[in-house]
Amino acid sequence: MNHANTAIRPVNQDAAALHRSLTVVDGLQYANWDREIFEQLVAAGVSGVHATIVYHETCRETLLRLGEWNRRFDAYPELILPVHEMADIRRAKAEGRVGVFFGAQNCSPIEDDIDLVAIFRRLGLLIMQLTYNNQSLLATGCYETDDTGITRFGREVIREMNRVGMVIDMSHSGERSTLEAIELSARPILISHANPLFFHAAKRNKSERVLRALAESGGLLGLSTYAMHLPGGGDCTLLQFCDMVARTVDLMGIEHVGVGTDLCQKQPTDILTWMRNGRWSRTLDFGEGSAEQPDWPAQPHWFRGATDYPNLTAGLLARGFEAHEIARIMGENWLDFLTAATQASTA
Amino acid sequence: MNHANTAIRPVNQDAAALHRSLTVVDGLQYANWDREIFEQLVAAGVSGVHATIVYHETCRETLLRLGEWNRRFDAYPELILPVHEMADIRRAKAEGRVGVFFGAQNCSPIEDDIDLVAIFRRLGLLIMQLTYNNQSLLATGCYETDDTGITRFGREVIREMNRVGMVIDMSHSGERSTLEAIELSARPILISHANPLFFHAAKRNKSERVLRALAESGGLLGLSTYAMHLPGGGDCTLLQFCDMVARTVDLMGIEHVGVGTDLCQKQPTDILTWMRNGRWSRTLDFGEGSAEQPDWPAQPHWFRGATDYPNLTAGLLARGFEAHEIARIMGENWLDFLTAATQASTA
């Protein structure tokens, strides 16, 4: 079907039943994790979630984050389990739990040491961004004025990530760096949480050129519900969002589109300030916010938190997507992509 | 005097006596330090030396290097002393010792943390390069294909280095980054060890545009004796070198030219390999060398090591420089520059 011309139709299928049948995977969250959030995810039928464990963490600090997750897995075995392979997400679905897999939104864990790529992959870091907004040792972030693409160290690291099966994520990178990463990587890459620029002009959203190259190379885009990535912010409607999904699917192909909500539940303002400033500035940087609006933006009313995943399924159904397409967008694409992308290379 | 047209003249002054009268400062060395080298420096009349303590060292590793130097100061008090202020170099001269001051050839000590600038300055790190060949978090190294100049973090760090009186050194940076550092820095900056491109076309040597901008902003260039920076490598003659000094002085002005020999005495090949590769590559990078010539290049015969500083004075004298000019080049310019540049800013 061509989704651009699909009319909104009355829901002639039980959206809730459809949602319950899906294996839902959220391609990015950064919650202040606790029992309530895990219970919400289970109740909302989410079977897999990509949990960010790094914004600015160094090697040692990343080990702290992994240690904290080990304690959570010990504390809530009835709710969560660690994902070593994608079959663990199927198991989580069958058992009414949530499988958690790890990603870094920065390359800070490997510091200046290429050998740390294999070590963190062994520890379960499946995904790593080459940059987080600023220039990194590997590539250029989307907040820098100019983008020189992938550095000398970056080329080496891409080869190593390909080798060990750690997924390259360019969500916070500049355009040239992203295109070069797609080109240089021998394996498909990821943009785990961003929207198309045509939907909303934000530094973090992606051009059609990038989205086309991503799709052509077998990559995956996770669509974001973060207000800064939506037209009108928190006032963006579910219909607008689902229209954008349809247009993105028409651009990229159904198998290249998933969801990466960028949900950051229960995080205080000082965490947002830390995400934006790390240790790199002595004057406050407001990132996508401003001095007038330094705080977390309000989520759209149809996706206030982990309880609202069924609304996405209902919205896509109302927008005219078929059940098998919704299954892909809501989770199967993530499962297929990660199954292939996290295998160690046999080349 | 205009040095370009100065004829070579017979030495009608006692070069050795002149050399003994000078306060000689070497603007960069990276020796495998031991008693013999310190004795050589003292015998050769060197009163101050900028010792590189960092190529790839992180914060913690830089503290190891500082700790090692504390042990050396304890072990050889009759030969060396730590330089806290430039008066310590005058004292070293008077007492027949060598004053040692510290610099980093990379910004790796501060990792991602701007607050480490003030902390390392307090510990005696007077000089820090913003890059070492590769892209750093602050700027672009001279071995990258493209140079985007100073990054967002880099702008913050330049302001902080200006504030605490840590000197910005762009010896291993790309051209655009160097020009931007000169422009952005409120205080004069340094190129501690490099030669003009007109002397020898090497990635590490500097264009006339850079040298002019450096001089106009009150900066200092330390001329290098490292064979890779010389025409003909180790076969470059003292006369060729001193001709280059004359041409550089004519370009930049006498007060902006010093010596930064880049002498690396007694360092084994594996140290050179580490300098070039750090931890960033799984395939060997040969830097200025090649697979056929992976080892240290031979020094020119007139500057084989620390014993040969008097040859530089003799060469400059023979080339027609006046004694007061030689005094500037051999050390006074370093003393003047560092006296101003390492004061904490009162702004």
XYZ file of C-alpha atoms in Angstrom:
694
model
C 0.000 0.000 0.000
C 1.022 3.577 -0.508
C 0.511 5.230 2.839
C 0.589 8.817 1.713
C -2.851 8.447 0.201
C -4.414 6.201 2.777
C -7.483 7.789 4.265
C -8.107 7.663 7.964
C -10.609 4.923 8.523
C -12.657 3.826 11.486
C -10.945 1.164 13.559
C -12.654 -2.014 12.384
C -10.332 -4.254 14.356
C -9.806 -4.488 18.073
C -6.684 -2.356 18.548
C -6.155 -3.598 22.073
C -6.253 -7.235 20.938
C -3.865 -6.471 18.113
C -1.511 -4.704 20.508
C -1.525 -7.684 22.876
C -0.502 -9.968 20.010
C 2.581 -7.877 19.121
C 6.132 -8.249 20.317
C 6.737 -4.583 21.090
C 10.289 -3.233 21.171
C 11.137 0.333 22.160
C 14.351 1.387 20.432
C 15.342 3.935 23.040
C 14.527 4.898 26.602
C 16.415 6.618 29.372
C 14.195 6.295 32.425
C 15.046 6.747 36.062
C 14.310 3.036 36.296
C 12.253 1.654 39.159
C 9.664 -1.041 39.846
C 6.767 1.160 38.751
C 8.283 1.806 35.319
C 9.023 -1.888 34.784
C 5.448 -2.715 35.816
C 4.111 -0.096 33.403
C 6.160 -1.565 30.554
C 4.927 -5.075 31.250
C 1.321 -3.851 31.540
C 1.701 -1.928 28.272
C 2.845 -5.082 26.483
C 6.437 -4.006 25.858
C 8.757 -7.004 25.495
C 12.074 -5.331 24.690
C 13.609 -1.986 25.475
C 16.879 -0.416 24.456
C 18.093 1.235 27.661
C 20.633 4.035 27.327
C 23.371 3.534 29.915
C 25.765 6.251 28.719
C 25.679 9.931 27.859
C 29.127 11.045 29.042
C 30.312 8.033 31.053
C 33.953 7.023 30.730
C 35.068 3.387 30.733
C 34.995 3.089 34.503
C 31.714 4.968 34.841
C 30.095 2.705 32.234
C 31.047 -0.280 34.400
C 29.166 1.440 37.241
C 26.071 1.624 35.036
C 26.348 -2.050 34.092
C 26.758 -2.903 37.769
C 23.605 -0.954 38.591
C 21.708 -2.956 35.950
C 22.967 -6.225 37.427
C 21.426 -5.127 40.721
C 18.126 -4.318 38.984
C 18.028 -7.728 37.283
C 18.603 -9.275 40.728
C 15.939 -7.091 42.342
C 13.130 -7.495 39.768
C 13.493 -10.950 38.182
C 9.731 -11.239 37.761
C 9.677 -8.059 35.631
C 12.916 -7.783 33.656
C 15.674 -9.885 32.125
C 18.944 -9.055 30.350
C 18.976 -9.533 26.578
C 22.013 -11.507 25.432
C 20.409 -12.457 22.127
C 17.126 -11.485 20.495
C 15.510 -14.805 21.500
C 15.547 -13.381 25.025
C 12.978 -10.802 23.896
C 10.691 -13.584 22.569
C 11.123 -15.299 25.906
C 10.309 -12.067 27.758
C 7.115 -11.776 25.696
C 6.125 -15.369 26.503
C 6.813 -14.862 30.202
C 5.240 -11.428 30.570
C 8.513 -9.700 31.287
C 10.613 -7.049 29.555
C 13.977 -7.806 27.991
C 16.479 -4.975 28.443
C 19.399 -4.404 26.085
C 22.056 -1.750 26.457
C 23.290 1.101 24.328
C 25.549 4.114 24.720
C 24.597 7.524 23.307
C 28.279 8.467 23.175
C 31.584 6.759 22.437
C 32.944 7.907 25.801
C 33.061 4.318 27.212
C 35.879 3.330 24.864
C 37.806 6.526 25.617
C 40.865 6.386 23.311
C 41.144 2.596 23.261
C 39.901 0.525 20.332
C 40.275 -2.682 22.343
C 37.445 -1.530 24.615
C 34.940 -2.064 21.768
C 35.199 -5.853 22.040
C 35.259 -5.677 25.821
C 32.050 -3.655 26.079
C 30.371 -5.819 23.431
C 31.148 -8.850 25.593
C 29.517 -7.036 28.519
C 26.319 -6.595 26.530
C 26.678 -3.140 25.029
C 24.903 -3.874 21.734
C 24.684 -0.325 20.411
C 26.973 2.711 20.508
C 26.573 6.190 19.050
C 29.721 7.614 17.471
C 28.851 11.065 18.833
C 26.540 12.783 21.276
C 25.880 16.316 19.913
C 29.512 17.485 20.157
C 32.593 16.453 18.222
C 33.899 13.118 19.492
C 37.139 11.282 18.779
C 35.212 9.349 16.113
C 32.868 11.749 14.314
C 31.028 15.072 14.452
C 27.905 15.708 16.519
C 24.875 17.528 15.172
C 25.487 20.611 17.349
C 28.887 21.468 15.882
C 28.991 24.167 13.189
C 30.950 22.042 10.725
C 31.119 18.316 10.183
C 34.323 16.709 8.855
C 32.886 13.234 8.920
C 34.542 10.150 10.328
C 38.002 10.662 11.858
C 41.035 8.389 11.530
C 40.235 6.743 14.864
C 36.571 6.596 13.806
C 37.369 4.532 10.719
C 39.226 2.015 12.845
C 36.391 1.844 15.365
C 33.719 1.314 12.694
C 35.711 -1.656 11.381
C 36.015 -3.032 14.901
C 32.305 -2.533 15.712
C 31.479 -4.346 12.460
C 33.784 -7.181 13.481
C 32.363 -7.767 16.952
C 28.723 -7.009 16.131
C 28.245 -3.740 17.968
C 25.672 -1.574 16.205
C 26.641 1.927 15.032
C 23.990 4.477 16.018
C 24.125 7.967 14.466
C 21.095 9.533 16.186
C 23.031 12.550 17.495
C 25.550 12.899 14.649
C 25.947 15.485 11.924
C 24.783 14.785 8.370
C 28.163 14.210 6.755
C 29.321 11.954 9.575
C 26.105 9.948 9.271
C 26.413 9.516 5.513
C 30.060 8.507 5.868
C 29.259 6.023 8.622
C 26.638 4.414 6.368
C 29.216 4.285 3.573
C 32.153 3.058 5.668
C 30.277 0.490 7.706
C 30.228 -2.976 6.159
C 26.996 -3.655 8.076
C 23.712 -1.728 8.288
C 23.614 1.003 10.892
C 20.997 2.526 13.135
C 19.364 5.827 13.903
C 17.629 4.684 17.049
C 15.683 7.814 17.972
C 14.991 10.698 15.592
C 12.334 11.879 13.180
C 12.486 13.080 9.584
C 13.330 16.728 9.035
C 10.235 17.033 6.827
C 8.150 16.383 9.938
C 9.856 18.963 12.121
C 12.921 21.119 11.537
C 15.113 20.241 14.529
C 18.887 19.790 14.663
C 18.318 16.211 15.771
C 15.940 15.232 12.963
C 17.211 13.703 9.723
C 17.152 14.731 6.062
C 15.538 12.636 3.353
C 19.015 12.078 1.937
C 20.145 10.462 5.176
C 16.955 8.438 5.559
C 17.194 7.142 1.989
C 20.845 6.165 2.407
C 20.015 4.507 5.718
C 17.221 2.454 4.152
C 19.213 1.539 1.035
C 21.999 0.164 3.215
C 19.580 -1.971 5.230
C 19.514 0.307 8.264
C 16.767 1.106 10.749
C 15.158 4.323 11.978
C 13.443 4.487 15.363
C 10.828 7.248 15.425
C 10.859 9.541 18.432
C 8.084 10.866 20.668
C 10.328 13.421 22.384
C 8.521 16.765 22.161
C 11.553 18.603 20.744
C 11.396 16.287 17.709
C 7.673 16.908 17.052
C 5.904 19.801 15.295
C 4.161 21.833 17.976
C 6.053 19.936 20.663
C 3.725 18.287 23.148
C 0.731 19.565 21.163
C 1.539 17.310 18.222
C -1.400 14.950 17.702
C -1.350 11.192 17.328
C -2.766 11.623 13.846
C 0.078 13.958 12.848
C 2.539 11.432 14.234
C 0.960 8.517 12.375
C 0.799 10.538 9.157
C 4.541 11.039 9.543
C 5.006 7.299 10.074
C 3.132 6.648 6.823
C 5.221 9.157 4.906
C 8.434 7.749 6.377
C 7.420 4.201 5.482
C 6.740 5.341 1.922
C 10.195 6.947 1.813
C 12.213 4.194 3.465
C 10.207 0.980 3.104
C 8.214 -0.767 5.813
C 11.148 -2.868 7.055
C 13.313 0.158 7.913
C 10.988 1.939 10.338
C 10.532 1.264 14.028
C 9.921 3.200 17.211
C 12.548 4.672 19.558
C 10.441 6.768 21.889
C 13.294 8.621 23.656
C 11.134 8.409 26.759
C 12.941 9.696 29.865
C 10.464 9.014 32.662
C 11.017 10.331 36.175
C 14.287 12.047 35.324
C 14.885 15.276 37.268
C 15.975 18.515 35.620
C 19.569 18.146 36.769
C 19.884 14.952 34.720
C 18.818 16.863 31.624
C 21.344 19.586 32.469
C 24.018 16.913 32.837
C 23.038 15.286 29.529
C 23.460 18.640 27.822
C 26.600 19.843 29.597
C 28.473 16.791 30.811
C 31.794 18.143 32.022
C 32.606 20.078 28.865
C 31.386 23.590 29.668
C 31.652 26.105 32.476
C 28.704 28.032 31.089
C 25.300 26.394 30.821
C 24.322 24.899 27.485
C 20.578 24.388 26.988
C 20.749 22.020 24.026
C 17.312 21.778 22.421
C 15.862 23.912 25.231
C 16.599 27.503 26.194
C 17.264 29.667 29.243
C 13.511 30.306 29.354
C 12.684 26.604 28.979
C 15.528 24.691 30.569
C 13.377 21.781 31.759
C 12.036 18.598 30.217
C 9.327 19.359 27.649
C 5.864 17.911 28.210
C 5.229 14.660 26.348
C 2.300 14.596 23.898
C -0.937 13.594 25.647
C -1.172 10.346 23.670
C 2.262 9.227 24.829
C 2.820 10.508 28.343
C 4.732 7.437 29.411
C 5.221 3.701 29.298
C 1.512 3.066 29.835
C 0.648 4.550 26.434
C 2.194 2.102 23.952
C -1.277 0.730 23.026
C -2.128 4.223 21.741
C 0.589 3.897 19.081
C -0.887 0.633 17.802
C -4.381 2.150 17.812
C -3.139 5.246 16.007
C -1.383 3.249 13.292
C -4.458 1.088 12.850
C -6.671 4.157 12.554
C -4.203 5.631 10.051
C -4.773 2.618 7.800
C -1.782 0.397 8.433
C -2.297 -3.355 8.123
C -1.761 -5.544 11.174
C 1.392 -7.119 9.690
C 2.812 -3.634 9.046
C 2.040 -2.508 12.566
C 3.765 -5.637 13.875
C 6.885 -4.642 11.930
C 6.892 -1.024 13.096
C 6.111 -1.841 16.715
C 8.836 -4.432 17.167
C 9.561 -7.023 14.466
C 11.861 -4.678 12.557
C 13.935 -4.145 15.683
C 14.147 -7.884 16.250
C 15.178 -8.620 12.660
C 17.680 -5.783 12.533
C 19.332 -6.573 15.855
C 19.406 -10.324 15.221
C 21.565 -9.730 12.158
C 23.499 -6.703 13.404
C 24.684 -8.063 16.741
C 26.201 -11.302 15.420
C 29.991 -11.298 15.388
C 31.234 -10.933 11.841
C 32.329 -14.124 10.109
C 34.217 -12.151 7.473
C 69.279 43.570 10.152
C 67.632 41.745 7.297
C 68.797 38.173 7.642
C 67.891 36.933 4.210
C 70.791 38.843 2.681
C 73.358 38.351 5.424
C 76.476 36.702 4.114
C 78.160 33.911 6.022
C 81.110 35.414 7.817
C 84.015 33.963 9.720
C 83.346 33.639 13.427
C 85.050 36.670 14.869
C 83.695 36.100 18.346
C 84.245 33.223 20.707
C 81.085 31.141 20.129
C 81.742 28.993 23.178
C 82.041 32.031 25.438
C 78.881 33.492 23.971
C 77.040 30.210 24.493
C 78.148 30.068 28.133
C 76.716 33.535 28.697
C 73.251 32.603 27.402
C 70.244 31.360 29.319
C 69.366 28.518 26.979
C 65.809 27.149 26.924
C 64.771 24.155 24.833
C 61.112 24.456 23.972
C 60.515 20.728 23.614
C 62.148 17.451 24.497
C 60.877 13.971 25.135
C 63.871 12.027 26.419
C 64.004 8.728 28.228
C 65.303 10.816 31.118
C 68.247 9.653 33.196
C 71.287 11.051 35.006
C 73.415 11.054 31.851
C 70.934 13.190 29.923
C 70.623 15.676 32.792
C 74.417 15.861 33.016
C 74.637 16.443 29.270
C 72.108 19.269 29.473
C 73.985 20.961 32.303
C 77.329 20.530 30.486
C 75.765 21.941 27.303
C 74.634 25.040 29.173
C 70.893 24.415 28.965
C 69.011 26.136 31.807
C 65.411 25.298 30.990
C 63.692 22.499 29.151
C 60.060 21.929 28.253
C 59.570 18.233 28.983
C 56.666 16.498 27.272
C 54.865 14.320 29.799
C 51.859 13.342 27.657
C 51.172 11.883 24.237
C 48.075 9.800 24.949
C 47.948 9.785 28.742
C 44.551 10.111 30.401
C 44.019 12.077 33.602
C 45.160 9.239 35.833
C 48.116 8.356 33.622
C 49.244 11.989 33.576
C 49.368 11.871 37.379
C 51.710 8.860 37.021
C 54.007 10.957 34.839
C 53.985 13.829 37.338
C 54.737 11.324 40.090
C 57.702 9.990 38.105
C 59.042 13.534 37.761
C 58.741 14.104 41.505
C 60.956 11.045 41.975
C 63.473 12.438 39.478
C 63.575 15.814 41.268
C 64.245 13.887 44.499
C 66.902 11.699 42.874
C 68.913 14.397 41.057
C 68.621 17.624 43.083
C 72.127 18.685 42.036
C 71.127 18.537 38.335
C 67.454 19.467 37.958
C 64.711 21.513 39.560
C 60.994 21.960 38.872
C 59.966 25.248 37.241
C 57.064 26.891 39.060
C 57.793 30.320 37.608
C 60.310 31.533 35.055
C 62.589 32.901 37.793
C 63.339 29.248 38.545
C 65.105 29.010 35.182
C 67.304 32.026 36.037
C 68.077 30.301 39.318
C 68.916 27.052 37.508
C 71.338 28.993 35.296
C 73.006 30.586 38.314
C 73.311 27.252 40.076
C 74.421 25.157 37.099
C 71.249 23.123 37.009
C 68.388 22.639 34.538
C 64.885 23.835 35.247
C 62.212 21.466 33.913
C 58.705 22.596 32.998
C 55.901 20.373 31.807
C 53.742 20.227 28.752
C 51.255 17.823 27.160
C 51.278 17.093 23.420
C 47.640 16.109 23.631
C 44.527 17.212 25.510
C 44.012 13.660 26.786
C 44.818 14.621 30.423
C 41.634 16.663 30.755
C 39.552 13.908 29.131
C 36.029 15.382 28.871
C 36.288 17.593 31.941
C 36.946 21.323 31.680
C 37.619 21.551 35.417
C 40.771 19.474 34.929
C 42.416 22.421 33.141
C 42.784 24.387 36.372
C 43.767 21.259 38.274
C 46.603 20.334 35.909
C 47.751 23.948 35.738
C 48.057 23.912 39.532
C 50.153 20.739 39.210
C 52.596 22.519 36.901
C 51.323 21.649 33.437
C 52.195 24.966 31.784
C 51.532 23.977 28.181
C 48.935 21.792 26.445
C 48.420 20.982 22.779
C 44.790 20.948 21.686
C 45.493 17.950 19.415
C 48.140 15.351 18.712
C 47.874 14.470 14.963
C 44.321 13.046 15.190
C 41.001 14.758 15.828
C 40.588 15.502 19.516
C 37.582 16.675 21.504
C 38.951 20.215 21.090
C 40.313 20.575 17.553
C 41.633 18.785 14.463
C 45.090 17.222 14.194
C 47.335 17.677 11.173
C 46.910 14.044 10.053
C 43.142 14.222 9.529
C 41.894 14.772 5.981
C 39.658 17.693 6.911
C 39.898 20.282 9.631
C 36.726 21.814 11.097
C 38.587 24.019 13.509
C 37.855 24.450 17.171
C 34.930 22.421 18.555
C 32.282 23.574 21.020
C 34.215 21.999 23.898
C 37.418 23.456 22.425
C 36.087 27.005 22.648
C 35.278 26.513 26.306
C 38.710 25.016 27.006
C 40.562 27.854 25.251
C 38.728 30.344 27.459
C 39.621 28.294 30.534
C 43.297 27.898 29.538
C 43.419 31.667 29.013
C 41.925 32.183 32.454
C 44.322 29.971 34.392
C 47.437 30.708 32.333
C 47.943 27.391 30.581
C 49.594 27.915 27.193
C 47.838 26.669 24.052
C 50.276 24.767 21.821
C 49.220 23.941 18.237
C 52.348 22.098 17.072
C 50.443 19.010 15.889
C 47.202 20.708 14.791
C 45.692 21.296 11.373
C 45.913 24.712 9.726
C 42.338 25.853 10.250
C 42.343 24.756 13.886
C 45.603 26.632 14.430
C 44.318 29.828 12.845
C 41.104 29.618 14.852
C 42.997 28.990 18.092
C 45.069 32.119 17.445
C 41.866 34.041 16.755
C 39.837 32.669 19.672
C 42.554 32.824 22.296
C 42.659 36.081 24.213
C 46.367 35.433 24.882
C 49.268 34.621 22.565
C 49.693 30.952 21.750
C 52.581 28.647 21.009
C 53.882 26.333 18.334
C 56.569 24.745 20.442
C 58.224 22.461 17.894
C 57.808 22.776 14.130
C 59.484 24.399 11.158
C 58.161 26.546 8.325
C 56.695 24.710 5.350
C 58.968 26.763 3.076
C 61.916 24.973 4.690
C 60.532 21.453 4.259
C 57.140 20.231 3.085
C 56.031 18.036 5.983
C 52.538 17.636 7.454
C 53.897 18.928 10.747
C 55.519 22.083 9.371
C 53.626 25.381 9.225
C 52.529 27.704 6.427
C 53.605 31.328 6.206
C 49.989 32.273 6.854
C 50.044 30.457 10.189
C 53.478 31.805 11.130
C 52.439 35.378 10.301
C 49.224 35.082 12.314
C 51.173 33.531 15.191
C 53.697 36.396 15.211
C 51.056 39.109 14.813
C 49.209 37.784 17.860
C 52.369 37.780 19.978
C 52.955 34.035 19.784
C 56.152 32.002 19.698
C 57.538 29.351 17.333
C 60.097 26.801 18.531
C 62.204 25.524 15.625
C 62.687 21.780 15.432
C 65.762 19.629 14.794
C 63.728 16.450 14.292
C 64.904 14.924 10.989
C 61.355 14.551 9.620
C 61.004 18.341 9.806
C 64.264 19.046 7.920
C 65.036 19.013 4.188
C 67.146 15.932 3.500
C 66.345 14.596 6.983
C 69.506 13.912 8.976
C 71.612 15.197 6.074
C 70.339 18.746 6.520
C 73.325 20.974 7.317
C 73.714 23.455 10.140
C 74.041 26.185 7.541
C 70.743 25.190 5.933
C 69.142 25.214 9.371
C 70.554 28.624 10.271
C 69.524 30.029 6.887
C 66.002 28.888 7.741
C 66.248 30.586 11.141
C 67.209 33.819 9.392
C 64.326 33.589 6.943
C 61.888 32.779 9.749
C 63.134 35.715 11.816
C 62.630 37.979 8.816
C 59.079 36.644 8.446
C 58.019 36.646 12.079
C 60.290 39.092 13.886
C 63.176 38.223 16.197
C 61.028 38.071 19.338
C 58.770 35.305 17.973
C 61.381 32.648 17.201
C 62.954 30.159 19.589
C 64.138 26.586 19.573
C 62.087 23.481 20.383
C 64.439 20.707 19.361
C 61.957 17.799 19.621
C 64.905 15.769 20.858
C 63.878 12.257 21.990
C 67.111 10.794 23.346
C 67.367 7.128 24.326
C 63.766 6.342 23.408
C 63.282 2.835 22.021
C 61.325 2.091 18.850
C 58.297 0.839 20.754
C 57.873 4.296 22.296
C 57.744 5.817 18.812
C 55.198 3.178 17.793
C 53.142 4.069 20.863
C 53.398 7.808 20.137
C 52.030 7.144 16.655
C 49.376 4.562 17.517
C 48.374 5.107 21.117
C 45.371 2.880 21.602
C 43.426 4.143 18.609
C 44.295 1.611 15.892
C 44.459 -2.148 15.473
C 46.593 -1.737 12.357
C 49.989 -0.061 12.590
C 50.218 3.613 11.714
C 53.699 4.858 10.804
C 53.071 8.573 11.176
C 55.901 10.504 9.538
C 57.763 7.218 8.945
C 56.800 4.225 6.785
C 56.717 0.422 6.888
C 60.236 0.489 5.419
C 61.459 3.097 7.906
C 59.464 2.555 11.094
C 62.263 3.601 13.453
C 63.551 6.905 14.799
C 65.283 8.901 12.076
C 68.960 9.791 12.576
C 69.507 13.282 13.999
C 71.613 15.703 11.924
C 75.306 15.361 12.774
C 75.450 18.864 14.262
C 72.659 18.093 16.720
C 72.931 14.468 17.738
C 71.844 15.119 21.287
C 71.905 17.341 24.321
C 75.671 17.808 24.111
C 75.329 19.774 20.867
C 73.515 22.961 21.917
C 76.738 24.985 21.563
C 76.685 24.112 17.843
C 73.423 26.027 17.453
C 74.936 29.165 18.968
C 78.037 28.772 16.787
C 75.912 28.209 13.698
C 73.786 31.304 14.328
C 76.895 33.368 14.979
C 78.500 32.137 11.756
C 75.259 32.902 9.910
C 75.563 36.534 10.946
C 73.224 36.898 13.880
C 74.168 39.407 16.570
C 74.803 38.151 20.101
C 71.620 39.813 21.422
C 69.605 38.123 18.685
C 71.137 34.756 19.464
C 70.308 35.274 23.129
C 66.671 35.833 22.158
C 66.466 32.769 19.902
C 68.328 30.465 22.285
C 66.245 31.231 25.351
C 65.198 34.798 26.160
C 62.137 34.624 23.899
C 60.955 31.520 25.720
C 61.460 33.220 29.073
C 59.594 36.375 28.028
C 56.770 34.451 26.388
C 56.234 32.032 29.256
C 56.522 34.723 31.924
C 53.519 36.495 30.405
C 51.601 33.464 29.193
C 51.591 31.411 32.385
C 50.251 34.121 34.690
C 46.660 33.599 35.721
C 44.438 36.047 33.873
C 43.374 39.126 35.784
C 40.544 39.760 33.330
